[in-house]
Every structure is written in structure tokens, then in C-alpha cells.
Amino acid sequence: MKIGLIGCGVIAQVMHLHFLAEMPELFEIAAVCDVSREVAEACAQRYHVPLVMEDWRDLVAAPIDAVMVLTPGSHAPIAIAVAEAGKHVFVEKPLCFSPAEGRAMIAAADKARVVMLVGYNKRYDPAYERLQADMAEVTDLRLARVTTFESPFEPYVAHFPMHIGAALSDAIIAPLRQETADRLETAVGGDAASRRLYHTILLDSMVHELNALRGILGEPDGVEFADLGRHGATIVLRFGDRRAILTWIDLPGFARYQMEFAFFAPDRRLTLAFPSPYLRNAAATLTEEVGVSGTTESSSTSRMLSYHAGFKTELVHFHDCIVNGTAPRTPASDALRDIALCGAILEAHRTCAPVANPTSGADA
């Protein structure tokens, strides 16, 4: 399958190009595109890519089968154009900025009958898959807790062969920034400060946690509480009579990233801890704690199930969806519910009031 990449930044260089190159039996990297010609050419040279572009429209028109959209900002304009060109689309998270954008993306993919898969790498992690199976056996969940300690990513990628180009001119950057600002204002309105929180905390980071939590507990019935700040966030979601508490905090002083999902039942506790997403093939750890009722006896078992990277597995799955017609595990229709949920969380933050049926905006 001939595949092209639009956006040759950190995630492309650290993960996607590397894993695509590991699977020549599945993929041929046929084209790369970046607004920095220097960066695109460096990536093309490293991975022997024949076509190099600066304008994403040129890549969309190239003779390839599929496109990975790895740019910052909303992915809607590029993804829609890719689908309309009859090419399959891999979209990095977040899907887009608003449910309206997401519905337009899905409509374009459906009309063209192409696959549109969203890159939620944690959903493809072996430890996460085991947690899903284990949670299916839990009948009396009392609490779910998700904790993320954000940290600087530079120390995690310093050992990779990265190419950082020269600073781009204002003539290139200014229109891109303005488009992002305009799309955010259209998506959620309000003041610039809350739009920034929506973009940087919810869409750029916590959308991973929200998607993974939904993959285990299903759709939330309400956002009970949301407080977003410049350095952190606290969110309470309701799933029937169960509560999930999500906390996110930015700790830029040292590289000690941590993301943990914990589920508490009367006789069982399950905890999934993820390493930094910028480390290739680093294993997540799944810990189970159990006890004997009425006694002091208890035990804890930690499992490292595999070093298979979710970033690689999702690419294999993308190929399988295209070639064999397998239903996408993380389709755009599911990612759209994350965008609706982020909007509901922002609303709860702005109004200091609960929001019912927070993912229903995906159905409007």
C-alpha cells in the first residue's frame, strides 16, 4: 500500500515513519509533506521516500492509496480533501475541533467509501486490551480514577534521530495560526482563555484519557463537574451510578510522565499505568489487587504483557481495515464523541453546572 504523510513533526519522526519502515510488506512510504521543505526532505532522505511536497494539496493529488494526517490544528480540511480524492485516511488525534467538522469528515469518507481511522494508540496497547477484558468481569465498580502528570517531551525524544528545521517565516506561520484561531472560535466561541484551555488541555492531551475511558465504561451520562486551569484540570463524569474522576496536571520541571487508569470494586482493584507516549515499545503495566473478605490477606500482581507498540499495531489495523474490510476499532464516528464530550466539559467549566448526555452532540 502506497502511503503519504502530511506533517513531518515529532510524532511522524519518532513513531509513524519508523514503524511504517519496519513493515515494507504492508506499506511503501511514497510521499511526505511538510510546510518546512527542509524537514520534509530530511525525512525523505532518511526513509528513501521518492516524493517531497510543501503543499498538502499536492500530496493529496499524488498516486497513492492512503494518507496520514499528522498536522497540528484541525484535521478536518485535509482529511475531507483526502477522502474526496478517494484515498483512505489515518487521522491523528484529535479528530477535529467541533462536532460539525467531524460530521463533515465522516460524510466525506462515507460518500467516498474509504476508511477513516483515528490514531488512539492507547486503545491498541496489549495491556489496555487485557484491562478491557478484565473490566468486563467487574460487576460492582465503585469508582474510576484517571490521573495524568504531564511532563516535557524533549528529554524523551532526545535520543532519536530527529530533524528540526529552521524557524519558519511569519508569512507561513501566521495564516496557519489564524486558521486555527478562527476554527476554535467557530467551534466553541467564548473568550480566548477558555478556547485555549479547550485546545491545549482537552483536545491536545486529555482526549486520549477520555477515549480510553469510554472504551471501557461506554458513554457517560453526564459531566458532573469540570474545572480547567492553566496548569491542570479536574473533571468528574457520571456513568449511571458510577463516577469517574479525571485529574490532569502539567509538571514541566522534570521528565517524569505518568498516566494511570484505576478502577475500584469491593473485592478487586485494577490499575493500568502508561509510560511516556514518546518511548517506542515501552510496556504499560497492569496491576491487579485482590483480597480475601474478612481477613487481612491480600495480594498484588503486576503484569507487563508485551512490548508491542500501540503505534505500530494501529497501523497494522489500518492496513487490515483497507485490505480486508475489517471494521475500524477507532473510527471517526467514535472519535467524534470525544469531541462532543470535550465541548460538554468546556460548557460545564464555563457554567459551573452539570451537563447531561455529554456525547449526544455527536448525533446532532
mmCIF file of C-alpha atoms in Angstrom:
data_model
loop_
_atom_site.group_PDB
_atom_site.id
_atom_site.type_symbol
_atom_site.label_atom_id
_atom_site.label_comp_id
_atom_site.label_asym_id
_atom_site.label_seq_id
_atom_site.Cartn_x
_atom_site.Cartn_y
_atom_site.Cartn_z
ATOM 1 C CA MET A 1 0.000 0.000 0.000
ATOM 2 C CA LYS A 2 1.420 3.369 -1.033
ATOM 3 C CA ILE A 3 1.005 5.831 1.811
ATOM 4 C CA GLY A 4 1.794 9.519 2.186
ATOM 5 C CA LEU A 5 2.317 11.605 5.323
ATOM 6 C CA ILE A 6 1.172 15.186 5.741
ATOM 7 C CA GLY A 7 3.103 16.697 8.641
ATOM 8 C CA CYS A 8 6.647 15.559 9.467
ATOM 9 C CA GLY A 9 6.866 16.765 13.050
ATOM 10 C CA VAL A 10 7.742 14.944 16.255
ATOM 11 C CA ILE A 11 5.122 12.187 16.155
ATOM 12 C CA ALA A 12 5.857 11.451 12.491
ATOM 13 C CA GLN A 13 9.606 11.237 13.033
ATOM 14 C CA VAL A 14 9.552 9.429 16.375
ATOM 15 C CA MET A 15 6.780 6.935 15.668
ATOM 16 C CA HIS A 16 4.960 6.727 12.353
ATOM 17 C CA LEU A 17 7.804 6.859 9.835
ATOM 18 C CA HIS A 18 9.820 4.429 11.936
ATOM 19 C CA PHE A 19 7.056 1.842 12.224
ATOM 20 C CA LEU A 20 5.954 2.179 8.606
ATOM 21 C CA ALA A 21 9.537 1.458 7.563
ATOM 22 C CA GLU A 22 9.534 -1.653 9.763
ATOM 23 C CA MET A 23 6.683 -3.100 7.673
ATOM 24 C CA PRO A 24 7.698 -2.966 3.992
ATOM 25 C CA GLU A 25 5.447 -5.963 3.352
ATOM 26 C CA LEU A 26 2.459 -3.759 4.214
ATOM 27 C CA PHE A 27 3.445 -0.179 3.390
ATOM 28 C CA GLU A 28 5.535 1.806 0.946
ATOM 29 C CA ILE A 29 6.191 5.356 2.153
ATOM 30 C CA ALA A 30 5.551 7.035 -1.186
ATOM 31 C CA ALA A 31 5.354 10.724 -0.252
ATOM 32 C CA VAL A 32 5.974 13.149 2.596
ATOM 33 C CA CYS A 33 4.756 16.712 3.013
ATOM 34 C CA ASP A 34 5.561 19.490 5.455
ATOM 35 C CA VAL A 35 5.417 23.281 5.387
ATOM 36 C CA SER A 36 9.148 23.078 6.100
ATOM 37 C CA ARG A 37 10.732 21.805 2.915
ATOM 38 C CA GLU A 38 13.932 21.217 4.881
ATOM 39 C CA VAL A 39 12.223 18.842 7.325
ATOM 40 C CA ALA A 40 10.310 17.021 4.598
ATOM 41 C CA GLU A 41 13.475 16.466 2.566
ATOM 42 C CA ALA A 42 15.377 15.228 5.625
ATOM 43 C CA CYS A 43 12.647 12.669 6.333
ATOM 44 C CA ALA A 44 12.522 11.640 2.677
ATOM 45 C CA GLN A 45 16.271 11.084 2.628
ATOM 46 C CA ARG A 46 16.250 9.005 5.809
ATOM 47 C CA TYR A 47 13.388 6.764 4.663
ATOM 48 C CA HIS A 48 14.095 6.778 0.895
ATOM 49 C CA VAL A 49 10.823 8.495 0.003
ATOM 50 C CA PRO A 50 10.556 9.495 -3.668
ATOM 51 C CA LEU A 51 8.060 12.380 -3.434
ATOM 52 C CA VAL A 52 8.518 15.508 -1.309
ATOM 53 C CA MET A 53 5.957 18.322 -1.083
ATOM 54 C CA GLU A 54 5.350 21.523 0.838
ATOM 55 C CA ASP A 55 1.672 21.909 -0.078
ATOM 56 C CA TRP A 56 -0.615 19.169 1.235
ATOM 57 C CA ARG A 57 -2.839 19.529 -1.832
ATOM 58 C CA ASP A 58 -0.015 18.207 -3.992
ATOM 59 C CA LEU A 59 0.278 15.118 -1.828
ATOM 60 C CA VAL A 60 -3.482 14.516 -1.948
ATOM 61 C CA ALA A 61 -3.253 14.550 -5.753
ATOM 62 C CA ALA A 62 -0.319 12.104 -5.825
ATOM 63 C CA PRO A 63 -0.736 8.468 -6.978
ATOM 64 C CA ILE A 64 -1.029 6.921 -3.509
ATOM 65 C CA ASP A 65 -3.571 4.750 -1.696
ATOM 66 C CA ALA A 66 -3.754 6.294 1.772
ATOM 67 C CA VAL A 67 -2.767 9.434 3.654
ATOM 68 C CA MET A 68 -1.779 10.043 7.267
ATOM 69 C CA VAL A 69 -2.850 13.478 8.526
ATOM 70 C CA LEU A 70 -0.345 14.369 11.258
ATOM 71 C CA THR A 71 -0.558 18.149 11.290
ATOM 72 C CA PRO A 72 -1.348 20.444 14.237
ATOM 73 C CA GLY A 73 -4.635 22.296 14.175
ATOM 74 C CA SER A 74 -7.944 20.914 12.941
ATOM 75 C CA HIS A 75 -7.580 17.905 10.683
ATOM 76 C CA ALA A 76 -10.945 18.487 9.019
ATOM 77 C CA PRO A 77 -9.947 20.373 5.841
ATOM 78 C CA ILE A 78 -7.165 17.996 4.866
ATOM 79 C CA ALA A 79 -8.998 14.805 5.843
ATOM 80 C CA ILE A 80 -12.087 15.823 3.873
ATOM 81 C CA ALA A 81 -9.972 16.562 0.791
ATOM 82 C CA VAL A 82 -8.182 13.219 1.134
ATOM 83 C CA ALA A 83 -11.482 11.337 1.351
ATOM 84 C CA GLU A 84 -12.953 13.246 -1.569
ATOM 85 C CA ALA A 85 -9.890 12.203 -3.598
ATOM 86 C CA GLY A 86 -10.825 8.569 -2.919
ATOM 87 C CA LYS A 87 -7.941 7.851 -0.590
ATOM 88 C CA HIS A 88 -8.079 6.192 2.815
ATOM 89 C CA VAL A 89 -7.360 8.431 5.800
ATOM 90 C CA PHE A 90 -5.459 7.932 9.042
ATOM 91 C CA VAL A 91 -6.063 10.954 11.282
ATOM 92 C CA GLU A 92 -4.012 11.637 14.384
ATOM 93 C CA LYS A 93 -5.965 12.701 17.446
ATOM 94 C CA PRO A 94 -7.803 14.933 17.967
ATOM 95 C CA LEU A 95 -10.164 14.262 15.081
ATOM 96 C CA CYS A 96 -11.090 17.936 14.674
ATOM 97 C CA PHE A 97 -12.259 20.984 16.658
ATOM 98 C CA SER A 98 -16.050 20.587 16.635
ATOM 99 C CA PRO A 99 -18.822 18.024 16.065
ATOM 100 C CA ALA A 100 -19.821 19.902 12.908
ATOM 101 C CA GLU A 101 -16.321 19.433 11.458
ATOM 102 C CA GLY A 102 -16.346 15.782 12.479
ATOM 103 C CA ARG A 103 -19.688 15.096 10.828
ATOM 104 C CA ALA A 104 -18.406 16.647 7.596
ATOM 105 C CA MET A 105 -15.329 14.405 7.744
ATOM 106 C CA ILE A 106 -17.399 11.282 8.280
ATOM 107 C CA ALA A 107 -19.811 12.235 5.500
ATOM 108 C CA ALA A 108 -16.916 12.660 3.065
ATOM 109 C CA ALA A 109 -15.429 9.272 3.994
ATOM 110 C CA ASP A 110 -18.794 7.524 3.789
ATOM 111 C CA LYS A 111 -19.584 9.046 0.389
ATOM 112 C CA ALA A 112 -16.198 8.003 -0.997
ATOM 113 C CA ARG A 113 -16.363 4.601 0.756
ATOM 114 C CA VAL A 114 -12.909 4.990 2.236
ATOM 115 C CA VAL A 115 -11.597 4.079 5.687
ATOM 116 C CA MET A 116 -11.116 6.904 8.171
ATOM 117 C CA LEU A 117 -9.239 5.698 11.250
ATOM 118 C CA VAL A 118 -8.224 7.874 14.209
ATOM 119 C CA GLY A 119 -4.856 7.359 15.901
ATOM 120 C CA TYR A 120 -5.661 6.494 19.504
ATOM 121 C CA ASN A 121 -2.575 4.392 20.127
ATOM 122 C CA LYS A 122 -3.506 3.501 23.722
ATOM 123 C CA ARG A 123 -6.575 1.609 22.511
ATOM 124 C CA TYR A 124 -4.193 -0.787 20.723
ATOM 125 C CA ASP A 125 -1.908 -1.416 23.692
ATOM 126 C CA PRO A 126 -1.927 -5.101 24.827
ATOM 127 C CA ALA A 127 -2.255 -4.115 28.497
ATOM 128 C CA TYR A 128 -5.233 -1.902 27.693
ATOM 129 C CA GLU A 129 -6.866 -4.753 25.790
ATOM 130 C CA ARG A 130 -6.378 -7.027 28.814
ATOM 131 C CA LEU A 131 -7.861 -4.354 31.078
ATOM 132 C CA GLN A 132 -10.936 -4.182 28.842
ATOM 133 C CA ALA A 133 -11.386 -7.944 29.210
ATOM 134 C CA ASP A 134 -10.838 -7.837 32.974
ATOM 135 C CA MET A 135 -13.261 -4.946 33.434
ATOM 136 C CA ALA A 136 -15.974 -6.906 31.640
ATOM 137 C CA GLU A 137 -15.944 -9.225 34.685
ATOM 138 C CA VAL A 138 -16.282 -6.420 37.266
ATOM 139 C CA THR A 139 -19.926 -6.200 38.338
ATOM 140 C CA ASP A 140 -19.766 -3.645 41.148
ATOM 141 C CA LEU A 141 -17.461 -0.843 40.114
ATOM 142 C CA ARG A 142 -17.444 1.845 42.816
ATOM 143 C CA LEU A 143 -15.006 4.372 41.353
ATOM 144 C CA ALA A 144 -12.811 5.022 38.328
ATOM 145 C CA ARG A 145 -9.842 7.354 38.649
ATOM 146 C CA VAL A 146 -7.646 8.677 35.846
ATOM 147 C CA THR A 147 -4.510 10.633 36.735
ATOM 148 C CA THR A 148 -2.080 12.235 34.285
ATOM 149 C CA PHE A 149 1.143 14.011 35.172
ATOM 150 C CA GLU A 150 2.209 15.812 32.002
ATOM 151 C CA SER A 151 5.912 16.482 31.533
ATOM 152 C CA PRO A 152 8.220 17.948 28.872
ATOM 153 C CA PHE A 153 8.584 15.623 25.908
ATOM 154 C CA GLU A 154 12.027 16.787 24.735
ATOM 155 C CA PRO A 155 14.037 14.508 27.072
ATOM 156 C CA TYR A 156 12.036 11.525 25.830
ATOM 157 C CA VAL A 157 12.904 12.124 22.172
ATOM 158 C CA ALA A 158 16.464 13.445 22.500
ATOM 159 C CA HIS A 159 17.950 10.020 21.722
ATOM 160 C CA PHE A 160 16.031 9.671 18.446
ATOM 161 C CA PRO A 161 17.468 10.925 15.125
ATOM 162 C CA MET A 162 15.221 13.975 14.854
ATOM 163 C CA HIS A 163 15.461 16.743 12.280
ATOM 164 C CA ILE A 164 14.285 20.163 13.445
ATOM 165 C CA GLY A 165 14.228 22.681 10.622
ATOM 166 C CA ALA A 166 14.993 26.374 10.679
ATOM 167 C CA ALA A 167 12.337 28.709 12.020
ATOM 168 C CA LEU A 168 9.538 29.240 9.520
ATOM 169 C CA SER A 169 8.755 32.696 8.239
ATOM 170 C CA ASP A 170 5.808 34.651 9.562
ATOM 171 C CA ALA A 171 4.296 34.521 6.078
ATOM 172 C CA ILE A 172 3.927 30.753 6.523
ATOM 173 C CA ILE A 173 3.069 30.570 10.217
ATOM 174 C CA ALA A 174 0.668 33.496 10.584
ATOM 175 C CA PRO A 175 -2.060 32.152 8.245
ATOM 176 C CA LEU A 176 -1.922 28.742 9.914
ATOM 177 C CA ARG A 177 -2.280 30.257 13.369
ATOM 178 C CA GLN A 178 -5.125 32.454 12.197
ATOM 179 C CA GLU A 179 -6.965 29.495 10.687
ATOM 180 C CA THR A 180 -6.645 27.603 13.967
ATOM 181 C CA ALA A 181 -7.895 30.610 15.931
ATOM 182 C CA ASP A 182 -10.842 31.090 13.593
ATOM 183 C CA ARG A 183 -11.829 27.437 13.706
ATOM 184 C CA LEU A 184 -11.630 27.356 17.514
ATOM 185 C CA GLU A 185 -13.808 30.457 17.756
ATOM 186 C CA THR A 186 -16.359 28.868 15.425
ATOM 187 C CA ALA A 187 -16.201 25.595 17.361
ATOM 188 C CA VAL A 188 -16.688 26.824 20.935
ATOM 189 C CA GLY A 189 -16.893 30.623 20.916
ATOM 190 C CA GLY A 190 -16.450 32.321 24.280
ATOM 191 C CA ASP A 191 -13.309 34.046 25.471
ATOM 192 C CA ALA A 192 -9.807 33.383 24.183
ATOM 193 C CA ALA A 193 -8.638 31.947 27.520
ATOM 194 C CA SER A 194 -11.259 29.197 27.626
ATOM 195 C CA ARG A 195 -10.711 28.409 23.952
ATOM 196 C CA ARG A 196 -7.011 27.931 24.745
ATOM 197 C CA LEU A 197 -7.845 25.523 27.580
ATOM 198 C CA TYR A 198 -10.184 23.598 25.280
ATOM 199 C CA HIS A 199 -7.451 23.306 22.668
ATOM 200 C CA THR A 200 -4.338 22.638 24.747
ATOM 201 C CA ILE A 201 -5.716 20.577 27.635
ATOM 202 C CA LEU A 202 -8.813 18.811 26.333
ATOM 203 C CA LEU A 203 -8.132 18.293 22.615
ATOM 204 C CA ASP A 204 -4.346 18.027 22.610
ATOM 205 C CA SER A 205 -3.971 15.904 25.738
ATOM 206 C CA MET A 206 -6.981 14.655 27.690
ATOM 207 C CA VAL A 207 -8.821 13.401 24.615
ATOM 208 C CA HIS A 208 -6.628 10.296 24.981
ATOM 209 C CA GLU A 209 -7.848 9.677 28.523
ATOM 210 C CA LEU A 210 -11.472 10.355 27.585
ATOM 211 C CA ASN A 211 -11.372 7.960 24.657
ATOM 212 C CA ALA A 212 -9.700 5.183 26.642
ATOM 213 C CA LEU A 213 -12.193 5.606 29.492
ATOM 214 C CA ARG A 214 -15.133 5.451 27.081
ATOM 215 C CA GLY A 215 -13.634 2.307 25.585
ATOM 216 C CA ILE A 216 -14.047 0.640 28.979
ATOM 217 C CA LEU A 217 -17.139 2.225 30.558
ATOM 218 C CA GLY A 218 -19.120 3.288 27.492
ATOM 219 C CA GLU A 219 -20.850 6.630 27.089
ATOM 220 C CA PRO A 220 -21.042 8.918 30.147
ATOM 221 C CA ASP A 221 -24.469 10.060 31.313
ATOM 222 C CA GLY A 222 -23.192 13.409 32.496
ATOM 223 C CA VAL A 223 -20.352 15.778 33.221
ATOM 224 C CA GLU A 224 -20.887 16.397 36.929
ATOM 225 C CA PHE A 225 -18.025 18.859 37.426
ATOM 226 C CA ALA A 226 -15.252 20.445 35.397
ATOM 227 C CA ASP A 227 -12.554 22.888 36.406
ATOM 228 C CA LEU A 228 -9.925 23.779 33.825
ATOM 229 C CA GLY A 229 -6.880 25.850 34.686
ATOM 230 C CA ARG A 230 -3.661 26.892 33.013
ATOM 231 C CA HIS A 231 -1.691 24.129 34.749
ATOM 232 C CA GLY A 232 -4.313 21.477 35.457
ATOM 233 C CA ALA A 233 -7.830 20.119 35.205
ATOM 234 C CA THR A 234 -10.271 18.177 37.356
ATOM 235 C CA ILE A 235 -13.291 16.502 35.748
ATOM 236 C CA VAL A 236 -15.995 14.269 37.211
ATOM 237 C CA LEU A 237 -18.011 12.106 34.815
ATOM 238 C CA ARG A 238 -21.066 10.027 35.695
ATOM 239 C CA PHE A 239 -21.669 6.588 34.213
ATOM 240 C CA GLY A 240 -25.020 5.514 35.646
ATOM 241 C CA ASP A 241 -24.466 5.354 39.412
ATOM 242 C CA ARG A 242 -20.689 5.214 38.994
ATOM 243 C CA ARG A 243 -18.292 8.145 39.000
ATOM 244 C CA ALA A 244 -15.010 8.684 37.192
ATOM 245 C CA ILE A 245 -12.633 11.362 38.453
ATOM 246 C CA LEU A 246 -10.045 12.625 35.988
ATOM 247 C CA THR A 247 -7.159 14.836 37.040
ATOM 248 C CA TRP A 248 -4.521 16.287 34.714
ATOM 249 C CA ILE A 249 -1.618 18.430 35.807
ATOM 250 C CA ASP A 250 1.307 19.939 33.942
ATOM 251 C CA LEU A 251 4.642 19.434 35.709
ATOM 252 C CA PRO A 252 7.251 20.933 33.384
ATOM 253 C CA GLY A 253 10.161 20.852 35.812
ATOM 254 C CA PHE A 254 11.289 17.285 35.094
ATOM 255 C CA ALA A 255 10.692 14.360 32.750
ATOM 256 C CA ARG A 256 8.556 12.024 34.829
ATOM 257 C CA TYR A 257 5.446 11.438 32.757
ATOM 258 C CA GLN A 258 2.682 9.336 34.263
ATOM 259 C CA MET A 259 -0.770 8.292 33.122
ATOM 260 C CA GLU A 260 -2.763 5.904 35.291
ATOM 261 C CA PHE A 261 -6.217 4.392 34.999
ATOM 262 C CA ALA A 262 -7.508 2.862 38.258
ATOM 263 C CA PHE A 263 -10.780 1.002 38.811
ATOM 264 C CA PHE A 264 -12.052 0.132 42.277
ATOM 265 C CA ALA A 265 -14.519 -2.617 43.181
ATOM 266 C CA PRO A 266 -15.174 -4.017 46.695
ATOM 267 C CA ASP A 267 -13.013 -7.097 46.112
ATOM 268 C CA ARG A 268 -10.728 -6.037 43.289
ATOM 269 C CA ARG A 269 -8.610 -3.124 42.117
ATOM 270 C CA LEU A 270 -7.221 -2.801 38.603
ATOM 271 C CA THR A 271 -4.609 -0.194 37.679
ATOM 272 C CA LEU A 272 -3.121 0.451 34.237
ATOM 273 C CA ALA A 273 -0.021 2.680 34.094
ATOM 274 C CA PHE A 274 1.247 4.000 30.764
ATOM 275 C CA PRO A 275 4.825 5.134 30.089
ATOM 276 C CA SER A 276 5.594 8.250 28.076
ATOM 277 C CA PRO A 277 3.935 8.036 24.640
ATOM 278 C CA TYR A 278 7.212 9.167 23.076
ATOM 279 C CA LEU A 279 9.071 5.979 24.017
ATOM 280 C CA ARG A 280 8.948 3.272 21.372
ATOM 281 C CA ASN A 281 7.947 -0.194 22.528
ATOM 282 C CA ALA A 282 7.815 0.762 26.213
ATOM 283 C CA ALA A 283 5.388 -1.527 28.024
ATOM 284 C CA ALA A 284 2.388 -0.436 30.038
ATOM 285 C CA THR A 285 1.884 -2.151 33.393
ATOM 286 C CA LEU A 286 -1.395 -3.697 34.521
ATOM 287 C CA THR A 287 -1.693 -4.308 38.269
ATOM 288 C CA GLU A 288 -4.423 -6.345 39.971
ATOM 289 C CA GLU A 289 -5.031 -6.252 43.733
ATOM 290 C CA VAL A 290 -7.333 -8.784 45.388
ATOM 291 C CA GLY A 291 -8.093 -9.829 48.930
ATOM 292 C CA VAL A 292 -9.926 -12.421 50.999
ATOM 293 C CA SER A 293 -13.027 -10.930 52.600
ATOM 294 C CA GLY A 294 -12.993 -10.859 56.401
ATOM 295 C CA THR A 295 -9.241 -11.393 56.619
ATOM 296 C CA THR A 296 -6.072 -9.363 56.314
ATOM 297 C CA GLU A 297 -4.952 -11.467 53.353
ATOM 298 C CA SER A 298 -4.401 -9.614 50.100
ATOM 299 C CA SER A 299 -2.113 -9.802 47.097
ATOM 300 C CA SER A 300 -0.927 -7.675 44.217
ATOM 301 C CA THR A 301 0.125 -8.870 40.771
ATOM 302 C CA SER A 302 1.745 -6.624 38.169
ATOM 303 C CA ARG A 303 1.917 -7.697 34.535
ATOM 304 C CA MET A 304 3.932 -6.373 31.641
ATOM 305 C CA LEU A 305 2.143 -8.147 28.836
ATOM 306 C CA SER A 306 4.029 -7.127 25.713
ATOM 307 C CA TYR A 307 6.489 -4.720 24.146
ATOM 308 C CA HIS A 308 4.358 -4.420 21.030
ATOM 309 C CA ALA A 309 3.759 -0.729 20.419
ATOM 310 C CA GLY A 310 0.233 0.567 20.049
ATOM 311 C CA PHE A 311 1.545 2.981 17.415
ATOM 312 C CA LYS A 312 2.592 0.029 15.255
ATOM 313 C CA THR A 313 -0.481 -2.099 15.945
ATOM 314 C CA GLU A 314 -2.836 0.689 14.883
ATOM 315 C CA LEU A 315 -1.012 0.911 11.534
ATOM 316 C CA VAL A 316 -1.370 -2.844 11.021
ATOM 317 C CA HIS A 317 -5.062 -2.481 11.856
ATOM 318 C CA PHE A 318 -5.424 0.418 9.380
ATOM 319 C CA HIS A 319 -3.989 -1.794 6.639
ATOM 320 C CA ASP A 320 -6.315 -4.635 7.656
ATOM 321 C CA CYS A 321 -9.365 -2.356 7.518
ATOM 322 C CA ILE A 322 -8.498 -1.260 3.993
ATOM 323 C CA VAL A 323 -7.447 -4.603 2.549
ATOM 324 C CA ASN A 324 -9.827 -6.975 4.343
ATOM 325 C CA GLY A 325 -12.752 -4.717 5.199
ATOM 326 C CA THR A 326 -12.285 -5.117 8.955
ATOM 327 C CA ALA A 327 -14.366 -2.666 10.980
ATOM 328 C CA PRO A 328 -12.114 0.084 12.417
ATOM 329 C CA ARG A 329 -11.549 -0.189 16.150
ATOM 330 C CA THR A 330 -11.176 3.589 16.488
ATOM 331 C CA PRO A 331 -13.337 5.022 13.694
ATOM 332 C CA ALA A 332 -14.015 8.694 13.172
ATOM 333 C CA SER A 333 -17.582 8.152 14.386
ATOM 334 C CA ASP A 334 -16.268 7.125 17.801
ATOM 335 C CA ALA A 335 -13.683 9.911 17.930
ATOM 336 C CA LEU A 336 -16.479 12.364 17.172
ATOM 337 C CA ARG A 337 -17.996 11.513 20.559
ATOM 338 C CA ASP A 338 -14.738 12.558 22.210
ATOM 339 C CA ILE A 339 -15.013 15.956 20.528
ATOM 340 C CA ALA A 340 -18.596 16.310 21.745
ATOM 341 C CA LEU A 341 -17.512 15.295 25.247
ATOM 342 C CA CYS A 342 -14.708 17.876 25.252
ATOM 343 C CA GLY A 343 -17.260 20.520 24.307
ATOM 344 C CA ALA A 344 -19.549 19.439 27.148
ATOM 345 C CA ILE A 345 -16.651 19.565 29.617
ATOM 346 C CA LEU A 346 -15.851 23.101 28.494
ATOM 347 C CA GLU A 347 -19.520 24.031 28.934
ATOM 348 C CA ALA A 348 -19.543 22.595 32.470
ATOM 349 C CA HIS A 349 -16.394 24.586 33.239
ATOM 350 C CA ARG A 350 -17.854 27.810 31.865
ATOM 351 C CA THR A 351 -21.274 27.487 33.505
ATOM 352 C CA CYS A 352 -20.236 25.752 36.753
ATOM 353 C CA ALA A 353 -23.177 23.403 36.153
ATOM 354 C CA PRO A 354 -23.546 19.727 35.181
ATOM 355 C CA VAL A 355 -24.115 18.760 31.552
ATOM 356 C CA ALA A 356 -26.295 15.749 30.758
ATOM 357 C CA ASN A 357 -25.697 13.322 27.874
ATOM 358 C CA PRO A 358 -22.347 14.927 27.010
ATOM 359 C CA THR A 359 -21.594 12.865 23.905
ATOM 360 C CA SER A 360 -25.014 13.362 22.335
ATOM 361 C CA GLY A 361 -23.638 16.346 20.389
ATOM 362 C CA ALA A 362 -22.092 13.797 18.043
ATOM 363 C CA ASP A 363 -25.593 12.810 16.917
ATOM 364 C CA ALA A 364 -26.921 16.303 16.098
#
